[in-house]
Coordinates of C-alpha atoms and ligand atoms in Angstrom, one line a residue:
X15 CA 8.8 -26.9 -4.1
X16 CA 11.0 -25.1 -1.9
X17 CA 12.6 -22.2 -2.9
X18 CA 16.6 -21.7 -2.2
X19 CA 16.9 -18.7 0.3
X20 CA 19.1 -15.7 -1.2
X21 CA 21.6 -15.0 0.9
X22 CA 23.2 -11.8 1.7
X23 CA 26.8 -11.2 1.6
X24 CA 28.6 -9.6 4.6
X25 CA 28.8 -6.4 2.7
X26 CA 25.3 -6.3 2.0
X27 CA 24.4 -7.0 5.7
X28 CA 26.9 -4.1 6.9
X29 CA 25.7 -1.5 4.5
X30 CA 21.9 -2.1 5.7
X31 CA 20.1 0.9 8.2
X32 CA 19.2 -1.9 10.4
X33 CA 21.8 -4.0 11.5
X34 CA 21.9 -6.3 14.1
X35 CA 23.5 -3.7 16.5
X36 CA 20.8 -1.2 15.3
X37 CA 17.9 -3.6 15.9
X38 CA 18.9 -4.4 19.3
X39 CA 19.6 -0.8 20.5
X40 CA 16.4 0.0 19.2
X41 CA 13.4 1.8 21.4
X42 CA 10.6 3.9 20.5
X43 CA 12.8 7.3 21.5
X44 CA 15.3 6.3 19.0
X45 CA 12.9 6.8 16.2
X46 CA 11.3 9.6 18.2
X47 CA 14.8 10.9 17.9
X48 CA 15.0 11.1 14.2
X49 CA 12.3 14.0 14.5
X50 CA 12.8 17.3 15.6
X51 CA 8.9 18.1 17.2
X52 CA 8.2 21.5 18.8
X53 CA 9.6 22.9 21.9
X54 CA 6.2 23.1 23.3
X55 CA 5.5 18.8 22.8
X56 CA 4.0 19.5 19.6
X57 CA 4.6 17.3 16.4
X58 CA 3.5 18.2 13.1
X59 CA 3.8 15.6 10.1
X60 CA 4.5 18.2 7.9
X61 CA 6.9 20.3 9.8
X62 CA 8.9 16.8 10.1
X63 CA 8.7 16.1 6.4
X64 CA 9.0 19.6 4.9
X65 CA 10.2 22.8 7.0
X66 CA 12.8 21.1 9.2
X67 CA 15.1 20.4 6.4
X68 CA 14.9 24.1 5.5
X69 CA 15.3 24.9 9.0
X70 CA 18.9 22.5 9.1
X71 CA 20.0 24.1 5.9
X72 CA 18.7 21.5 3.4
X73 CA 16.1 23.8 1.6
X74 CA 18.2 23.7 -1.7
X75 CA 18.3 19.9 -1.8
X76 CA 15.7 18.3 -3.9
X77 CA 12.8 16.6 -2.7
X78 CA 10.5 16.0 -5.3
X79 CA 11.2 15.0 -8.9
X80 CA 7.8 14.8 -10.8
X81 CA 6.9 13.0 -14.3
X82 CA 4.4 14.3 -16.3
X83 CA 2.3 11.8 -18.7
X84 CA 3.3 13.9 -21.2
X85 CA 6.9 13.8 -20.8
X86 CA 6.8 16.9 -18.4
X87 CA 9.5 17.2 -15.9
X88 CA 9.2 19.9 -12.8
X89 CA 11.5 19.3 -9.8
X90 CA 10.6 21.1 -6.0
X91 CA 13.6 21.4 -3.7
X92 CA 12.5 21.1 0.0
X93 CA 12.6 25.1 0.3
X94 CA 9.9 25.0 -2.9
X95 CA 7.8 22.7 -1.2
X96 CA 8.0 24.6 2.1
X97 CA 6.6 27.7 0.6
X98 CA 3.9 26.3 -1.6
X99 CA 2.5 24.1 1.3
X100 CA 2.5 27.3 3.1
X101 CA 0.6 29.2 0.4
X102 CA -1.5 26.0 0.6
X103 CA -2.6 26.5 4.1
X104 CA -2.8 30.1 4.1
X105 CA -5.6 29.8 0.8
X106 CA -7.5 27.4 3.7
X107 CA -7.3 29.1 6.2
X108 CA -8.2 32.4 4.6
X109 CA -11.5 30.7 3.5
X110 CA -12.5 30.2 7.0
X111 CA -11.4 26.4 7.7
X112 CA -10.1 25.7 11.0
X113 CA -7.9 22.6 12.6
X114 CA -9.6 19.6 12.9
X115 CA -11.4 20.3 9.6
X116 CA -11.2 17.7 6.6
X117 CA -9.8 18.0 2.8
X118 CA -10.3 15.6 0.8
X119 CA -7.6 14.9 -2.4
X120 CA -9.2 13.9 -5.3
X121 CA -6.8 14.4 -8.2
X122 CA -4.1 12.5 -10.2
X123 CA -0.7 12.1 -9.2
X124 CA 0.3 15.7 -9.8
X125 CA 2.5 18.0 -7.4
X126 CA -0.7 20.2 -6.5
X127 CA -2.0 16.9 -4.9
X128 CA 1.0 16.5 -3.1
X129 CA 1.3 19.9 -1.8
X130 CA -2.2 19.8 -0.4
X131 CA -1.7 17.2 1.7
X132 CA 1.1 18.4 3.3
X133 CA -0.6 22.2 3.5
X134 CA -3.6 20.7 4.8
X135 CA -1.4 19.0 7.5
X136 CA 0.6 22.0 8.1
X137 CA -2.8 23.8 8.8
X138 CA -4.0 21.1 11.6
X139 CA -6.0 19.8 9.4
X140 CA -7.1 16.5 8.5
X141 CA -6.2 14.8 4.8
X142 CA -8.2 11.8 3.3
X143 CA -6.7 10.8 0.1
X144 CA -9.5 9.2 -2.8
X145 CA -8.3 7.8 -6.1
X146 CA -9.2 10.1 -8.7
X147 CA -10.6 7.2 -10.6
X148 CA -13.6 6.6 -8.3
X149 CA -17.1 7.2 -10.0
X150 CA -19.4 9.5 -8.6
X151 CA -20.9 7.1 -5.9
X152 CA -18.1 6.0 -4.0
X153 CA -17.1 9.3 -3.8
X154 CA -20.3 10.8 -2.3
X155 CA -20.4 7.8 0.4
X156 CA -16.6 8.6 1.0
X157 CA -17.2 12.1 1.3
X158 CA -20.4 12.0 3.6
X159 CA -18.6 9.4 6.0
X160 CA -16.1 11.6 6.3
X161 CA -17.6 14.7 6.7
X162 CA -15.7 16.7 4.4
X163 CA -15.1 20.0 4.8
X164 CA -12.7 20.8 1.7
X165 CA -12.0 19.1 -1.6
X166 CA -9.4 19.6 -3.9
X167 CA -9.7 18.3 -7.3
X168 CA -9.7 19.2 -11.1
X169 CA -12.6 20.4 -13.3
X170 CA -13.3 17.4 -14.7
X171 CA -13.9 15.4 -12.5
X172 CA -15.7 17.9 -11.0
X173 CA -18.0 18.1 -13.8
X174 CA -18.5 14.5 -14.0
X175 CA -18.5 13.0 -10.9
X176 CA -19.4 15.8 -8.4
X177 CA -21.3 18.8 -9.3
X178 CA -24.3 17.1 -9.4
X179 CA -25.0 16.2 -5.6
X180 CA -22.1 18.6 -3.8
X181 CA -25.1 20.8 -2.6
X182 CA -26.5 17.7 -0.6
X183 CA -23.0 17.4 1.5
X184 CA -23.6 20.4 4.0
X185 CA -20.6 20.2 5.3
X186 CA -18.6 20.6 2.4
X187 CA -17.6 24.6 2.1
X188 CA -14.8 24.6 -0.4
X189 CA -14.2 23.4 -3.8
X190 CA -10.4 24.1 -4.8
X191 CA -9.9 23.4 -8.4
X192 CA -6.3 22.8 -9.8
X193 CA -5.4 25.3 -12.2
X194 CA -6.3 28.9 -13.2
X195 CA -10.2 28.6 -13.9
X196 CA -13.1 27.5 -11.7
X197 CA -16.7 26.8 -11.8
X198 CA -18.8 29.8 -10.2
X199 CA -19.2 27.6 -7.2
X200 CA -15.5 26.7 -6.7
X201 CA -12.0 28.0 -5.9
X202 CA -9.2 28.3 -8.8
X203 CA -6.0 26.9 -6.9
X204 CA -3.4 29.0 -9.1
X205 CA -4.7 32.5 -8.3
X206 CA -5.5 31.8 -4.8
X207 CA -2.1 30.4 -4.1
X208 CA -0.2 33.3 -6.0
X209 CA -2.3 35.7 -3.9
X210 CA -1.1 33.5 -0.7
X211 CA 1.8 34.4 1.2
X212 CA 4.8 31.9 1.8
X213 CA 4.8 32.6 5.4
X214 CA 2.7 29.8 7.4
X215 CA 3.4 29.5 11.1
X216 CA 2.8 25.6 11.3
X217 CA -0.2 24.6 13.6
X218 CA 1.4 22.8 16.4
X219 CA -0.6 19.8 16.7
X220 CA -0.5 17.4 19.7
X221 CA 0.6 14.0 19.0
X222 CA -2.5 12.8 19.2
X223 CA -4.4 14.8 17.1
X224 CA -5.8 13.2 14.2
X225 CA -4.0 13.6 10.7
X226 CA -5.1 11.5 7.9
X227 CA -8.2 9.3 7.2
X228 CA -7.4 6.4 5.0
X229 CA -10.2 4.1 3.6
X230 CA -9.3 0.7 3.5
X231 CA -9.2 -1.4 0.2
X232 CA -12.5 -2.7 0.2
X233 CA -11.0 -6.4 -1.0
X234 CA -13.3 -7.9 1.7
X235 CA -16.2 -6.2 2.1
X236 CA -17.5 -2.2 2.6
X237 CA -14.3 0.1 3.0
X238 CA -13.5 1.2 6.7
X239 CA -12.4 4.4 7.6
X240 CA -9.4 4.5 9.5
X241 CA -8.5 7.5 11.6
X242 CA -4.1 8.1 12.2
X243 CA -2.5 10.7 14.5
X244 CA 0.5 13.0 13.8
X245 CA 2.4 10.6 16.1
X246 CA 2.2 8.0 12.9
X247 CA 5.4 9.9 11.8
X248 CA 7.3 8.2 14.2
X249 CA 6.3 4.9 12.6
X250 CA 6.7 6.6 9.1
X251 CA 10.2 7.8 9.6
X252 CA 11.6 4.5 11.2
X253 CA 10.2 2.1 8.7
X254 CA 11.0 4.2 6.0
X255 CA 15.0 3.9 7.6
X256 CA 14.7 0.3 8.2
X257 CA 12.8 -1.3 6.1
X258 CA 13.1 0.8 2.7
X259 CA 16.7 1.9 3.5
X260 CA 15.4 5.4 3.3
X261 CA 18.7 7.7 3.7
X262 CA 18.8 11.5 2.9
X263 CA 19.4 11.9 -0.6
X264 CA 18.4 8.6 -1.6
X265 CA 17.0 8.6 -5.2
X266 CA 13.7 6.7 -4.3
X267 CA 10.5 5.4 -6.2
X268 CA 7.1 4.1 -4.7
X269 CA 4.9 3.5 -7.6
X270 CA 1.5 3.3 -5.5
X271 CA -1.1 6.5 -5.5
X272 CA -1.7 7.9 -2.6
X273 CA -5.3 6.8 -2.9
X274 CA -3.9 4.1 -1.4
X275 CA -2.2 3.9 2.2
X276 CA 0.9 3.1 0.7
X277 CA 0.9 5.9 -1.7
X278 CA 0.7 8.2 1.6
X279 CA 2.4 6.8 4.6
X280 CA 5.3 5.7 1.8
X281 CA 4.6 7.9 -1.2
X282 CA 4.7 11.4 0.9
X283 CA 5.2 11.3 4.5
X284 CA 7.9 8.4 5.1
X285 CA 10.3 9.7 2.2
X286 CA 10.4 13.5 2.6
X287 CA 10.5 13.2 6.7
X288 CA 13.7 10.7 5.8
X289 CA 15.0 13.6 3.3
X290 CA 15.4 11.4 -0.1
X291 CA 15.0 12.7 -3.6
X292 CA 12.1 11.0 -4.5
X293 CA 10.3 10.5 -8.0
X294 CA 6.4 10.7 -8.6
X295 CA 5.2 9.4 -12.1
X296 CA 1.7 10.5 -13.3
X297 CA 1.5 7.8 -15.6
X298 CA 0.0 4.4 -14.8
X299 CA 1.9 1.3 -15.4
X300 CA 3.7 0.5 -18.6
X301 CA 6.3 -1.7 -19.1
X302 CA 8.9 0.2 -21.0
X303 CA 8.3 3.4 -19.5
X304 CA 8.9 2.1 -15.9
X305 CA 12.3 0.1 -17.0
X306 CA 13.2 3.7 -18.5
X307 CA 12.2 5.3 -15.3
X308 CA 14.5 3.2 -13.2
X309 CA 17.2 3.3 -15.7
X310 CA 17.5 7.1 -16.2
X311 CA 16.5 8.4 -13.0
X312 CA 18.7 5.8 -11.8
X313 CA 16.6 4.7 -9.2
X314 CA 17.9 3.5 -5.8
X315 CA 15.6 2.2 -3.9
X316 CA 11.8 1.1 -5.3
X317 CA 8.8 0.5 -3.5
X318 CA 6.3 -1.0 -5.9
X319 CA 3.3 -4.2 -5.4
X320 CA 3.1 -7.5 -6.6
X321 CA 0.4 -7.3 -8.8
X322 CA 2.8 -4.6 -10.9
X323 CA 5.7 -7.1 -10.7
X324 CA 3.2 -10.0 -12.4
X325 CA 2.9 -7.7 -15.1
X326 CA 6.9 -7.4 -15.8
X327 CA 6.9 -11.2 -15.6
X328 CA 4.3 -11.6 -18.0
X329 CA 6.4 -9.8 -20.6
X330 CA 9.2 -11.9 -19.7
X331 CA 13.0 -11.5 -19.0
X332 CA 14.1 -10.5 -22.4
X333 CA 11.9 -6.8 -21.8
X334 CA 14.5 -5.8 -19.2
X335 CA 17.4 -6.8 -20.8
X336 CA 18.1 -3.3 -22.5
X337 CA 18.4 -2.0 -19.1
X338 CA 20.6 -1.0 -16.7
X339 CA 19.5 -1.3 -13.6
X340 CA 23.0 -1.1 -11.8
X341 CA 22.0 1.8 -9.5
X342 CA 19.3 -0.3 -7.9
X343 CA 20.2 -1.0 -4.3
X344 CA 17.0 -1.7 -2.8
X345 CA 13.9 -3.2 -3.7
X346 CA 10.1 -3.4 -1.6
X347 CA 6.8 -5.1 -2.6
X348 CA 3.8 -4.8 -0.5
X349 CA -0.2 -5.4 -0.6
X350 CA -0.4 -8.8 -1.6
X351 CA 1.1 -12.0 -0.8
X352 CA 4.4 -11.7 -3.0
X353 CA 4.7 -15.1 -4.8
X354 CA 8.4 -16.7 -4.3
X355 CA 8.5 -17.5 -7.8
X356 CA 8.2 -13.1 -8.3
X357 CA 11.3 -12.8 -5.5
X358 CA 13.2 -15.4 -7.4
X359 CA 12.5 -13.5 -10.8
X360 CA 13.3 -10.1 -9.5
X361 CA 17.0 -11.7 -8.2
X362 CA 17.4 -13.2 -11.9
X363 CA 16.4 -9.8 -13.6
X364 CA 17.8 -6.9 -11.3
X365 CA 20.0 -8.9 -9.7
X366 CA 18.7 -8.4 -6.2
X367 CA 15.3 -10.0 -4.4
X368 CA 12.3 -8.1 -3.8
X369 CA 11.9 -7.7 -0.3
X370 CA 8.1 -8.2 0.9
X371 CA 6.8 -6.8 3.5
X372 CA 3.3 -6.9 5.1
X373 CA 1.1 -3.9 6.9
X374 CA -2.7 -2.6 6.6
X375 CA -4.3 0.5 6.4
X376 CA -5.1 -0.2 10.1
X377 CA -1.4 -0.4 10.8
X378 CA -0.3 2.9 9.1
X379 CA 3.2 1.6 8.4
X380 CA 5.3 -1.9 7.8
X381 CA 5.1 -4.0 10.6
X382 CA 6.9 -7.2 9.1
X383 CA 9.6 -7.0 6.6
X384 CA 12.3 -8.5 4.8
X385 CA 15.6 -6.0 5.4
X386 CA 18.4 -5.7 3.6
X387 CA 20.6 -7.5 6.5
X388 CA 18.3 -10.4 6.3
X389 CA 18.4 -13.5 4.1
X390 CA 15.5 -13.6 2.1
X391 CA 13.2 -16.9 2.3
X392 CA 11.1 -16.5 -1.0
X393 CA 7.3 -16.6 -0.2
X394 CA 8.2 -15.1 3.5
X395 CA 6.9 -11.6 4.8
X396 CA 9.8 -11.5 6.7
X397 CA 10.4 -10.5 10.6
X398 CA 8.5 -7.8 12.4
X399 CA 10.4 -4.6 12.5
X400 CA 12.4 -3.3 15.5
X401 CA 9.4 -2.1 18.3
X402 CA 6.7 -4.3 16.8
X403 CA 5.5 -7.6 18.4
X404 CA 3.8 -9.8 16.3
X405 CA 2.2 -13.2 17.7
X406 CA 0.4 -15.7 15.7
X407 CA -2.7 -16.5 18.0
X408 CA -6.2 -18.8 17.9
X409 CA -9.1 -17.2 19.4
X410 CA -10.9 -19.5 21.2
X411 CA -13.8 -19.5 23.8
X412 CA -12.1 -17.4 26.5
X413 CA -9.8 -15.2 24.6
X414 CA -6.3 -16.1 22.6
X415 CA -4.2 -18.9 22.6
X416 CA -0.9 -19.0 21.1
X417 CA -0.1 -20.9 18.3
X418 CA 3.1 -23.0 17.9
X419 CA 6.0 -22.2 15.4
X420 CA 4.7 -24.1 12.1
X421 CA 0.9 -23.6 13.6
X422 CA -1.3 -21.5 11.3
X423 CA -3.3 -18.9 13.2
X424 CA -4.1 -15.3 13.0
X425 CA -1.8 -12.5 12.5
X426 CA -1.8 -10.1 15.4
X427 CA 0.1 -7.4 17.0
X428 CA 0.5 -5.7 20.5
X429 CA -1.0 -2.5 20.3
X430 CA 0.8 0.8 21.1
X431 CA 2.7 1.4 18.0
X432 CA 2.8 5.0 16.8
X433 CA 0.9 4.6 13.8
X434 CA -1.7 2.4 14.9
X435 CA -5.4 3.5 13.9
X436 CA -6.9 5.3 16.8
X437 CA -10.7 4.5 15.3
X438 CA -12.8 3.1 12.0
X439 CA -14.9 6.6 11.4
X440 CA -18.2 5.7 12.6
X441 CA -17.8 2.8 13.6
X442 CA -16.7 2.0 17.5
X443 CA -17.9 -1.2 18.0
X444 CA -16.2 -2.6 14.7
X445 CA -12.8 -1.0 15.9
X446 CA -13.4 -2.6 19.5
X447 CA -13.6 -6.0 18.1
X448 CA -10.1 -5.8 16.5
X449 CA -8.5 -5.8 19.9
X450 CA -9.0 -9.3 21.9
X451 CA -6.9 -10.2 25.0
X452 CA -4.4 -7.7 24.7
X453 CA -3.4 -7.9 20.7
X454 CA -4.9 -6.1 17.8
X455 CA -6.1 -9.1 15.7
X456 CA -5.2 -8.5 12.1
X457 CA -7.8 -10.7 10.1
X458 CA -5.1 -12.0 8.4
X459 CA -3.7 -16.0 8.7
X460 CA 0.0 -16.5 9.1
X461 CA 2.8 -18.8 10.3
X462 CA 5.4 -18.1 11.9
X463 CA 8.7 -20.6 11.9
X464 CA 11.3 -21.8 14.1
X465 CA 13.6 -18.9 13.2
X466 CA 11.0 -16.2 13.4
X467 CA 10.4 -15.3 9.4
X468 CA 6.0 -15.0 8.9
X469 CA 4.5 -16.5 6.5
X470 CA 1.1 -15.4 4.7
X471 CA -1.2 -18.1 4.3
X472 CA -4.6 -15.8 3.3
X473 CA -7.2 -13.7 4.6
X474 CA -9.2 -15.2 7.7
X475 CA -12.1 -14.8 5.1
X476 CA -10.3 -16.7 2.3
X477 CA -9.4 -19.9 4.0
X478 CA -10.6 -22.9 2.5
X479 CA -11.4 -26.1 4.1
X480 CA -11.4 -29.1 2.5
X481 CA -11.8 -32.7 3.9
X482 CA -10.1 -31.6 6.7
X483 CA -8.0 -29.5 5.3
X484 CA -7.2 -26.0 5.7
X485 CA -6.0 -24.4 2.7
X486 CA -4.6 -20.8 2.3
X487 CA -5.3 -19.8 -1.6
X488 CA -1.8 -18.0 -1.6
X489 CA -0.1 -21.7 -1.4
X490 CA -2.3 -22.8 -4.6
X491 CA -1.9 -19.5 -6.3
X492 CA 1.6 -19.6 -6.2
X493 CA 1.7 -23.1 -7.4
X494 CA -0.2 -22.5 -10.1
X495 CA 1.7 -19.4 -11.6
X496 CA 4.7 -21.9 -11.7
X497 CA 3.4 -23.2 -14.7
X498 CA 4.7 -21.0 -18.0
X499 CA 1.2 -20.4 -19.0
X500 CA -0.1 -18.8 -15.9
X501 CA 0.3 -15.2 -15.4
X502 CA -1.9 -14.7 -12.4
X503 CA -4.5 -16.8 -10.1
X504 CA -7.1 -16.4 -7.8
X505 CA -8.6 -19.5 -5.3
X506 CA -11.5 -19.8 -3.8
X507 CA -13.7 -22.6 -2.1
X508 CA -16.7 -23.4 -3.1
X509 CA -19.6 -25.3 -1.0
X510 CA -19.4 -29.2 -1.5
X511 CA -21.6 -32.2 0.3
X512 CA -18.5 -34.4 1.1
X513 CA -15.9 -32.3 0.8
X514 CA -17.2 -29.3 2.8
X515 CA -15.4 -27.4 0.2
X516 CA -13.6 -27.6 -3.1
X517 CA -11.2 -25.7 -4.2
X518 CA -11.7 -23.7 -7.8
X519 CA -8.6 -21.9 -9.3
X520 CA -9.6 -18.7 -12.0
X521 CA -6.3 -18.2 -14.0
X522 CA -5.3 -15.3 -16.4
X523 CA -2.6 -16.7 -18.9
X524 CA 0.8 -15.5 -20.4
X525 CA 0.9 -14.0 -24.2
X526 CA 1.0 -17.1 -26.2
X527 CA -1.0 -19.2 -24.5
X528 CA -4.8 -20.0 -25.4
X529 CA -7.5 -21.6 -23.1
X530 CA -8.2 -25.0 -24.0
X531 CA -9.2 -28.1 -21.8
X532 CA -5.5 -29.6 -22.3
X533 CA -4.0 -26.7 -21.0
X534 CA -6.6 -27.1 -17.6
X535 CA -5.7 -30.5 -17.3
X536 CA -2.3 -29.7 -17.5
X537 CA -2.3 -26.8 -15.2
X538 CA -4.5 -29.2 -12.9
X539 CA -1.7 -31.7 -13.3
X540 CA 0.9 -29.5 -12.3
X541 CA -0.8 -28.5 -9.2
X542 CA -1.8 -31.8 -8.1
X543 CA 2.0 -32.8 -8.4
X544 CA 3.3 -29.7 -6.2
X545 CA 0.5 -29.7 -3.6
X546 CA -1.1 -33.2 -3.3
X547 CA -4.7 -34.1 -4.7
X548 CA -6.6 -32.8 -1.4
X549 CA -5.3 -29.3 -2.1
X550 CA -4.9 -28.9 -5.7
X551 CA -7.9 -27.4 -7.5
X552 CA -10.9 -29.7 -8.6
X553 CA -11.5 -27.3 -11.4
X554 CA -9.5 -24.2 -13.1
X555 CA -11.2 -21.6 -15.1
X556 CA -10.1 -19.1 -17.8
X557 CA -10.3 -15.3 -17.6
X558 CA -8.8 -12.8 -19.2
X559 CA -8.2 -10.5 -16.2
X560 CA -8.9 -10.8 -12.6
X561 CA -11.2 -8.4 -10.8
X562 CA -9.0 -6.5 -8.8
X563 CA -9.2 -3.0 -6.2
X564 CA -7.4 0.0 -7.4
X565 CA -4.8 -1.0 -5.3
X566 CA -4.0 -3.8 -7.3
X567 CA -5.7 -6.3 -5.1
X568 CA -7.4 -9.9 -6.2
X569 CA -11.2 -9.7 -5.1
X570 CA -11.6 -13.3 -4.5
X571 CA -15.2 -12.5 -2.5
X572 CA -16.6 -11.3 -5.8
X573 CA -15.5 -14.4 -7.7
X574 CA -17.0 -16.5 -5.0
X575 CA -20.5 -14.4 -5.0
X576 CA -20.7 -14.5 -8.9
X577 CA -20.2 -18.0 -8.4
X578 CA -22.9 -19.0 -6.2
X579 CA -25.1 -16.5 -7.3
X580 CA -24.9 -14.0 -4.5
X581 CA -25.4 -10.4 -3.9
X582 CA -21.9 -8.8 -5.2
X583 CA -21.9 -6.3 -2.1
X584 CA -19.5 -3.4 -1.9
X585 CA -17.7 -3.0 -5.3
X586 CA -16.5 0.8 -4.9
X587 CA -13.4 0.2 -5.2
X588 CA -13.3 -2.3 -8.2
X589 CA -10.9 -1.7 -10.8
X590 CA -10.7 -4.4 -13.7
X591 CA -13.2 -6.9 -14.4
X592 CA -13.4 -8.2 -18.1
X593 CA -14.0 -12.0 -18.4
Ligands
ATP614 P1 -10.6 -4.2 3.4 O1 -10.0 -4.4 4.8 O2 -11.5 -3.2 3.2 O3 -11.0 -5.7 2.9 P2 -7.7 -4.4 2.2 O4 -7.7 -5.6 3.7 O5 -7.4 -5.1 1.1 O6 -9.4 -3.8 2.2 P3 -5.4 -2.6 2.7 O7 -5.2 -2.0 4.3 O8 -5.3 -1.8 1.7 O9 -7.1 -3.3 2.5 O10 -4.7 -4.1 2.7 C1 -4.1 -4.8 3.5 C2 -4.1 -6.2 3.6 O11 -3.3 -6.4 2.2 C3 -3.6 -6.8 4.6 O12 -4.5 -7.3 5.7 C4 -3.3 -8.2 3.8 O13 -4.3 -9.2 3.6 C5 -2.5 -7.8 2.3 N1 -1.3 -7.4 2.4 C6 -0.5 -6.7 2.6 N2 0.7 -6.7 2.5 C7 0.5 -8.1 2.2 C8 2.0 -9.1 2.0 N3 3.0 -8.5 2.1 N4 1.5 -10.3 1.8 C9 0.2 -10.7 2.0 N5 -0.8 -10.0 1.9 C10 -0.2 -8.5 2.1
MG615 MG1 -8.3 -5.2 5.5

């Protein structure tokens, strides 16, 4: 089925931050002009996100509204944030830490974690966020690879996951514990902050100085440590403004945890640089809580992920009916392919579609997006943001070949955008391999149509070749979730003597449906009708949940390894996994 285009009214187009005129006039100098910088040519993310707003008279504006798990609320102004991040930077320096040192963040979504991220950058140090739910082994590996000098965490995480091997990481000099008390070999943050000065001269880092280390989600294999520099803030500023409609004072909610690149780039830096009022929710996904936040906190711009959207869909439209979403003006999604059904569902429930956008840890910021002024083609990721040149290419013997409109190839970007990763930690050869023939190769397969919209096909690793057909899992999964019983689907290719590979699907069901042979036949029948016999899955199996990363990405490689009895590989980021 092809889905109807969701057209934007003239008023909607005119209200967008990225009008046709703005797009045409855009240069990287325009984006750079959104920032202040230092007179000596220095650039520091934390200064752009916090202190310059105080300097321009906005110290009293709300920066963060924090919602605690248990109903607590805490509001922080830009002035508060400036003072607390200065104290934090002073705490670090007073313990002998220097610019270029690395601090790892390992805590739930609490204000101290956000203060730590920005305070670290103020001190000219490098910040690396981790998921607090990681187990001891994944943590240890990341601290080792990242050569951590400092860590901020909670006493319970420290005792359960770190204490046993802390001494075996020689680089780790300082462990800060959130709260007023700490084990002997750590420092309690509360008293240290209270004793520190609110004055700190932000380090005038150079634009090319490293600022962040982000580990990739580990969906396709062992996570890579991508290094980003302070200049990335140019992209964060522009992408927030143009792809997410972040303007001063906007009430914004990014649901991502800072342990995932989205939760830092667009859950800390981009919103604050654009001087929004952002909501941080400490709790995990809960349908009524989320609808309640959207209504009560009058969220205007909301950035979330397909996995959460599919959970909302699973609960049905009725669950959303009691709530008033009239303040919402823009909704965006990232992280996984957004099924067309989810776009249309959003349009019915919230009165506007989810705007899919595409990027990676390596790109540091949104590259391809459905923006507010663009008609939405459900299932498409949109078009490159201004300043970004994207292409579809095929690797050939002597380099690359450009693909024609409609042809599937690898999604590539022209290097040079400000938030491009500058290295994979300790993996120079792997980093170099990403750049071929004047392009950065993303490892994702996509197609560009005649109108310039980009369509995600699948990760290069996940592509299925069956009887001469190239099959992208996304297409098959989207068809499967159109079945009323199917909530989520994952599709893999299995070796087959005659066809090369055959398609196998794993599905999780909506409430009210039970696995049965009849249902399996019915789902396969629907897929055959929509996709044709060559592409439809040969077999559909039922699962309570699908294996996912902590950032909510389905791990198809794990399903395949298990199916074939192969080693599971790196599962450090695996979250839920019941069969
Ligand atoms: P690893 O590189 O360790 O396997 P990962 O690629 O999942 O992990 P991230 O950088 O968090 O780690 O995710 C980026 C990837 O997520 C993209 O390369 C793409 O495959 C997928 N992705 C992100 N946004 C979209 C989108 N809008 N549509 C389809 N896929 C998306
Ligand atoms: Mg990746």
